[in-house]
PDB file of C-alpha atoms in Angstrom:
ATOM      1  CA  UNK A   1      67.066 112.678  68.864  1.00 54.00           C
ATOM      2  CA  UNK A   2      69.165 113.304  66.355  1.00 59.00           C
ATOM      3  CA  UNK A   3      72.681 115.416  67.125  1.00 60.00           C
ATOM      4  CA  UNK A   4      73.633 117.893  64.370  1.00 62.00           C
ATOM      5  CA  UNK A   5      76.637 118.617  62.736  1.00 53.00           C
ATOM      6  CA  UNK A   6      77.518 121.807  64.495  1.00 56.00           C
ATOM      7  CA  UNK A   7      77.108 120.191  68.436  1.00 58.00           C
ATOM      8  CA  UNK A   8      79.385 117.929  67.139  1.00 57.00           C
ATOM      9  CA  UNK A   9      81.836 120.135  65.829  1.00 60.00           C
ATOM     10  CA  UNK A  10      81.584 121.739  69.157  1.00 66.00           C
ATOM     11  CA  UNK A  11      81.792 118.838  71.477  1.00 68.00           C
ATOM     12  CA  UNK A  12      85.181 117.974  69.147  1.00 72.00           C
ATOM     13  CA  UNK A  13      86.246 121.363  69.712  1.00 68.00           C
ATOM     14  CA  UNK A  14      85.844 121.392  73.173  1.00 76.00           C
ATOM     15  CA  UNK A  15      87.394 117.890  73.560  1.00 86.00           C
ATOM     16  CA  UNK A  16      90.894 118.849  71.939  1.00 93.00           C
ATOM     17  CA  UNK A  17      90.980 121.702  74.514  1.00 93.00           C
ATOM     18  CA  UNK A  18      90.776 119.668  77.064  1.00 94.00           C
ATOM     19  CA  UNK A  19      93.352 117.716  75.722  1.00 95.00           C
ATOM     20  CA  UNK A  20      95.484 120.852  75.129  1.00 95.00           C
ATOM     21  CA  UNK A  21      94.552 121.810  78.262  1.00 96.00           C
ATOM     22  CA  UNK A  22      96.320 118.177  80.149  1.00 96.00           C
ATOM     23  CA  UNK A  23      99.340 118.428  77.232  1.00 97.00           C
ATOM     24  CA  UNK A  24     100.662 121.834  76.786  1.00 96.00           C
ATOM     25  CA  UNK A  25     101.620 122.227  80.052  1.00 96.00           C
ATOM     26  CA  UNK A  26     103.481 118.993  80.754  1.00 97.00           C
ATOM     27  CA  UNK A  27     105.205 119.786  77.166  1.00 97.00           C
ATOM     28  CA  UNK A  28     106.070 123.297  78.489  1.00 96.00           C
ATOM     29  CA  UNK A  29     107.600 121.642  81.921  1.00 96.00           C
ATOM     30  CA  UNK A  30     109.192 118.510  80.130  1.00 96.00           C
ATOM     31  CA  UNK A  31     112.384 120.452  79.354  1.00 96.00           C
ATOM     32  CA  UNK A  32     113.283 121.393  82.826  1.00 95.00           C
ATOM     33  CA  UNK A  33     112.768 117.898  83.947  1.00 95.00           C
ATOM     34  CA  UNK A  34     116.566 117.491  84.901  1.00 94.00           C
ATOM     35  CA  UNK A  35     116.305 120.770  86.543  1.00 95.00           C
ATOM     36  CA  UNK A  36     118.764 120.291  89.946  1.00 95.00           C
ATOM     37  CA  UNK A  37     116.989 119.901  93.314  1.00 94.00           C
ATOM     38  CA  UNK A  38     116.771 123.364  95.560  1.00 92.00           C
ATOM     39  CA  UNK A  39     115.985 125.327  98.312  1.00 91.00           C
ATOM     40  CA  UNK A  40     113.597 123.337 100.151  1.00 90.00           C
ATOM     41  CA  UNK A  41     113.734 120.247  97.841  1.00 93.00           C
ATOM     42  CA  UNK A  42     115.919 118.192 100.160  1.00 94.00           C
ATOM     43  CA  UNK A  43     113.529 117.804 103.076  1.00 94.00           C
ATOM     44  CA  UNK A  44     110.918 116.585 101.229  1.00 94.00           C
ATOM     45  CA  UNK A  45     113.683 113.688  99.912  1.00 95.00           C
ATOM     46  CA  UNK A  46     114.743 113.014 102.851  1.00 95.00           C
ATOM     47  CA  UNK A  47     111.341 112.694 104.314  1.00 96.00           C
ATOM     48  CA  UNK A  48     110.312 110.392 101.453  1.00 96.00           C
ATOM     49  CA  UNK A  49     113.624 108.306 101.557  1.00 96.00           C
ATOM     50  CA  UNK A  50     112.727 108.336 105.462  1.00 96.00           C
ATOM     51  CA  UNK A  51     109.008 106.737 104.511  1.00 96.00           C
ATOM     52  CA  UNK A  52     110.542 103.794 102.752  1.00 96.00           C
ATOM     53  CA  UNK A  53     112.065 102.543 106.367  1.00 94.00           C
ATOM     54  CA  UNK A  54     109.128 104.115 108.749  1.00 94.00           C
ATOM     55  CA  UNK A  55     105.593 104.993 106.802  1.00 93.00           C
ATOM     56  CA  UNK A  56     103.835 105.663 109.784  1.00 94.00           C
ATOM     57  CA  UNK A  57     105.886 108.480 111.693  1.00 92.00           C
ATOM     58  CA  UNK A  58     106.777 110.362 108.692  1.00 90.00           C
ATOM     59  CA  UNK A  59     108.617 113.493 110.799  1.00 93.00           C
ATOM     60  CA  UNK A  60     110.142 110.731 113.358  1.00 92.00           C
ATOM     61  CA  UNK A  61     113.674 111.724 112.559  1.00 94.00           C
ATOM     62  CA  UNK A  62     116.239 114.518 112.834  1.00 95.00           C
ATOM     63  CA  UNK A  63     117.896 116.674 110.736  1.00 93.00           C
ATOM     64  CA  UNK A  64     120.788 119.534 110.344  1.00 93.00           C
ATOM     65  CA  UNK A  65     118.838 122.662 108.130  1.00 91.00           C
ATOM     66  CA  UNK A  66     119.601 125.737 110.006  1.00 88.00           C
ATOM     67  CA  UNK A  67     123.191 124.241 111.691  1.00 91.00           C
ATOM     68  CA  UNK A  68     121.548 123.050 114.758  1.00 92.00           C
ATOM     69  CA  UNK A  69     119.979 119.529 115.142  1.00 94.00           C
ATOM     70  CA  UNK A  70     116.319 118.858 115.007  1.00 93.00           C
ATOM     71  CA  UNK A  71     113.152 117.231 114.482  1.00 94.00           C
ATOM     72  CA  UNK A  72     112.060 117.370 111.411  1.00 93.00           C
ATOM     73  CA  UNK A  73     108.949 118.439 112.505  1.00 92.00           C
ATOM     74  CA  UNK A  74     110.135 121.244 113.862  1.00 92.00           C
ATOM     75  CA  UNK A  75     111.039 122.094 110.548  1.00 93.00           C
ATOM     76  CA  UNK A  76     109.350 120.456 107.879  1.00 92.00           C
ATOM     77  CA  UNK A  77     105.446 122.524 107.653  1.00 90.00           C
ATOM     78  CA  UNK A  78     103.898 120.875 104.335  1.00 89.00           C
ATOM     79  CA  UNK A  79     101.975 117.662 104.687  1.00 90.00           C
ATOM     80  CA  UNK A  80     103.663 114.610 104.006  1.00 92.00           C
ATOM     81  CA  UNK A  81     100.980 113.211 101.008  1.00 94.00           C
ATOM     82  CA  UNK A  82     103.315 114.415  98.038  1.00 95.00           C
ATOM     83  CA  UNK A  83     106.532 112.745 100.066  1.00 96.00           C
ATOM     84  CA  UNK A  84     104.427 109.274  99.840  1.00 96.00           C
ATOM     85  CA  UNK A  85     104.129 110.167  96.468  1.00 97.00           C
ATOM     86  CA  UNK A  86     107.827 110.770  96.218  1.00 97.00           C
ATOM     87  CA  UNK A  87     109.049 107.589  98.452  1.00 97.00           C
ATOM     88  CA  UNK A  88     107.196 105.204  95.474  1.00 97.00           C
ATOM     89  CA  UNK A  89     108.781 107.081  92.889  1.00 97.00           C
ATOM     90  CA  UNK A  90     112.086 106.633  94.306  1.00 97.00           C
ATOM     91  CA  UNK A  91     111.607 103.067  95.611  1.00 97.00           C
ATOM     92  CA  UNK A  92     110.678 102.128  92.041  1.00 97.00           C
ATOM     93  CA  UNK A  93     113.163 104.666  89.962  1.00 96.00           C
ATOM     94  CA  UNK A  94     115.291 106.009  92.488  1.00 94.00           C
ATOM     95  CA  UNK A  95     116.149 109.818  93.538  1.00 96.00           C
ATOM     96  CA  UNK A  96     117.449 111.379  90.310  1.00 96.00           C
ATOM     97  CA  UNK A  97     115.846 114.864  89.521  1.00 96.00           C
ATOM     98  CA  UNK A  98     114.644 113.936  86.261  1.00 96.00           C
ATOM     99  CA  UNK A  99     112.370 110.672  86.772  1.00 95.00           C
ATOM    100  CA  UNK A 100     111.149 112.680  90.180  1.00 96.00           C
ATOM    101  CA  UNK A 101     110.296 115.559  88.216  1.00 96.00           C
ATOM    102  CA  UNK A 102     108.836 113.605  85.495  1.00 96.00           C
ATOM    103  CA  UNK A 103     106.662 111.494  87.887  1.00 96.00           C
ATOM    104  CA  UNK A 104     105.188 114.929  88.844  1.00 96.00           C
ATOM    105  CA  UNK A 105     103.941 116.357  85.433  1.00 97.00           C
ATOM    106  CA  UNK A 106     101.393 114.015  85.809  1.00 96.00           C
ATOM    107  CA  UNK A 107      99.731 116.295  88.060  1.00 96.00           C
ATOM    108  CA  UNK A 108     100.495 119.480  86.282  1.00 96.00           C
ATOM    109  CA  UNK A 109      98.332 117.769  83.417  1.00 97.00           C
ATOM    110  CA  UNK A 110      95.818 117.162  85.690  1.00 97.00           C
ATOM    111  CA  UNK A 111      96.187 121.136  86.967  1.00 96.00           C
ATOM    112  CA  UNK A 112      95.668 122.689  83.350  1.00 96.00           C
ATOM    113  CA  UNK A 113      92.737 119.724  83.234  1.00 96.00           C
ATOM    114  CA  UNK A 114      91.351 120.954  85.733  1.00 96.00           C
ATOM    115  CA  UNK A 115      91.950 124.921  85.353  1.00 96.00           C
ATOM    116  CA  UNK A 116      90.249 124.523  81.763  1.00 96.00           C
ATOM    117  CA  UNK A 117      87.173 122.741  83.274  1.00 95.00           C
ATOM    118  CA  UNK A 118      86.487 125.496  85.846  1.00 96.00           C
ATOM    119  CA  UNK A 119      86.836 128.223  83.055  1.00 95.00           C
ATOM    120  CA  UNK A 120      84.354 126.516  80.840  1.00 93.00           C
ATOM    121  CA  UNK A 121      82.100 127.022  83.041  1.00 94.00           C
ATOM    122  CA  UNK A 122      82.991 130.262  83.807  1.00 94.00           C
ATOM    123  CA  UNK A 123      83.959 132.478  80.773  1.00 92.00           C
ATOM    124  CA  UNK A 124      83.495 132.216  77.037  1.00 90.00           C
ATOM    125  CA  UNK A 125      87.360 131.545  76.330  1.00 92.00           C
ATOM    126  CA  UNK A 126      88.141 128.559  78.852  1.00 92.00           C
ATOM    127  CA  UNK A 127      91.077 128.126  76.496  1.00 91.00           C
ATOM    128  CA  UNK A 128      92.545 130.875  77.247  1.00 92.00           C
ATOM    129  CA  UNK A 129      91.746 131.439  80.943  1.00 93.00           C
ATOM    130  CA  UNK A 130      93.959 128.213  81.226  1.00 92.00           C
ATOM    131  CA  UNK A 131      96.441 129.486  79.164  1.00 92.00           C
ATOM    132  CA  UNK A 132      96.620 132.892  81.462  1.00 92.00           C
ATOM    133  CA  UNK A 133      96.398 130.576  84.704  1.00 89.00           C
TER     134      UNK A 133
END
């Protein structure tokens, strides 16, 4: 079975906006990558840096955030998995915003990727669906 000309085109087509899809928004992202940590970016640092010494009880250790002294799980609600994530990156690059912030527009390709798969099979312009999202 022979494929023609035009499924081809269209498999190329659909290719490059997948590509698009992984790209553009790590290229729209890439410019803030030395963006300063904030608001609730220290506790996740801390938590990583905190990993490198004790992986297994990732809240085991107390912090200052509200002026009293803590647990930090009392404090800390998101699930450790991106603070792994973080506690390589460090360990291997150390804790300056950009190469932590670059490390993570891995996953904003994979997030557009993704978004742009979904659509495809969901609407006639997965393209832009993606871009919208």
């Amino acid at each position: 079975m022979e494929i023609s000309l035009a499924d081809r085109s269209k498999k190329r087509g659909a290719s490059l906006e997948a590509a698009a899809s992984f790209i553009v928004p790590i290229l729209l992202l890439l410019p803030f990558a030395n963006k300063p940590y904030h608001i609730d970016d220290p506790l996740s640092l801390w938590t990583a840096q905190h990993l490198l010494t004790d992986p297994i009880r990732f809240f085991d250790y107390e912090i200052n955030w509200t002026g009293l002294t803590a647990s930090a799980s009392l404090i800390i609600k998101n699930p450790p998995l991106a603070m792994y994530y973080m506690a390589g990156v460090g360990a291997l690059v150390g804790w300056q915003e950009a190469p932590m912030h670059v490390a993570f527009l891995f996953f904003v390709g994979l997030t557009g990727l993704g978004t742009y798969l979904v659509a495809r099979r969901m609407c006639g312009e997965p393209l832009l669906a993606t871009g919208i999202a």
